[in-house]
C-alpha angles and dihedrals in degrees: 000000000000114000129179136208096251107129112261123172089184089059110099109253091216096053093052089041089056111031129088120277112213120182132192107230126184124265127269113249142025089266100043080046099064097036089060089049108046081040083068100046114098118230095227084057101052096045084043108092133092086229101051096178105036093044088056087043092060094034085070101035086056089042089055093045094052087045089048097044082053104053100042088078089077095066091073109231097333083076103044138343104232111021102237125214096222107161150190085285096063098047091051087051107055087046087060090055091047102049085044092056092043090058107040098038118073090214115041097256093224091175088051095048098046092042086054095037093049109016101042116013097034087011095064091064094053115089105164109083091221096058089048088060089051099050093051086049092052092048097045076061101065095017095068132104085245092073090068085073109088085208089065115102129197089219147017093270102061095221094113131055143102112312101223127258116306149106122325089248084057097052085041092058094038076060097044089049084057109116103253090230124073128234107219092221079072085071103047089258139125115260083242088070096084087066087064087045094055103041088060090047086055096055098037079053090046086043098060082038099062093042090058099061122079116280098226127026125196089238079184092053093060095261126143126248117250081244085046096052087047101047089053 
């Protein structure tokens, strides 16, 4: 039985109370990010448009700054100051737009597409003022004429950018050759980001640790303390 979260008052209270709640959460990675996301994306869509190039360009280009807004999270406060909840639906969203301004105006509007991409569609989930002017500056990054030309790189090291024009399978397999593990300069951050990063992976692992232990121990009766159990 698959069920949604879609509001119902015809649904029975006791059956959602007591079933089982899965989620889809993103992928973990830059790299995991952008596979889930070209593996949705349909072929006759992507050879659809009346600017080929620009509109894969920009495909990508949307694809990475989706990636990028979400993994940013992991990086605590540094990354951003209030961990959104942005989701599939706004990227999809935002690639409808895009394929739609491609076709009907006669220049890419760059001004327009990054106003609706980061003001409006992800924009509409960010509260803190701060954290509005970070996510137009991501996007200016990606959303620029400069991004038509395959030299141009997203960050200093010149791992990640847009593959040139080509077949969805190509794009696919430019995505499958990415490291699995992130530089933080790909994110606009100091290298010494990824401390912070793995400081609050330790303590959400000793966390679940520590709830998984029993929560009192008969020290008279020889057992070990939950600190004890840990420390061994």
């Amino acid at each position: 039985l698959w069920l949604t979260s879609m509001p119902t008052q015809k649904f029975p209270i006791p059956i959602l109370q007591s079933g089982i709640k899965l989620t889809n959460e993103p992928p973990k990675g830059l790299k995991a990010n952008l596979r889930r996301t070209f593996a949705e994306v349909d072929e006759n869509l992507y050879e659809s448009s009346s600017k080929p190039r620009e509109f894969k360009k920009l495909l990508f280009a949307l694809g990475f700054f989706h990636a990028t807004i979400l993994e940013r999270r992991k990086f605590g406060a540094i990354g951003w100051n209030i961990p959104y909840e942005w989701m599939n639906s706004d990227f999809e969203t935002c690639l409808k737009q895009l394929k739609i301004y491609l076709d009907e105006q006669p220049e890419v509007p760059y001004v327009t597409l990054r106003f609706l991409i980061a003001e409006i569609n992800y924009g509409g989930r960010v509260t803190d003022d701060k954290d509005v002017r970070l996510i137009t500056c991501l996007l200016s990054k990606y959303f620029n004429s400069d991004i038509m030309r395959d030299e141009y790189k997203f960050s200093d090291t010149g791992v990640y950018y847009a593959p040139p024009e080509g077949e969805l399978s190509e794009t696919r397999n430019f995505i499958q050759e990415l490291p699995l593990e992130d530089d933080p300069d790909v994110f606009g951050l100091h290298p010494n980001a990824n401390i912070t990063y793995q400081q609050k992976t330790v303590k959400e692992f000793m966390f679940t640790l520590l709830d998984m232990n029993p929560k009192s121990s008969d020290k008279s009766a020889g057992g070990l303390t939950n600190d004890e159990i840990v420390a061994n």
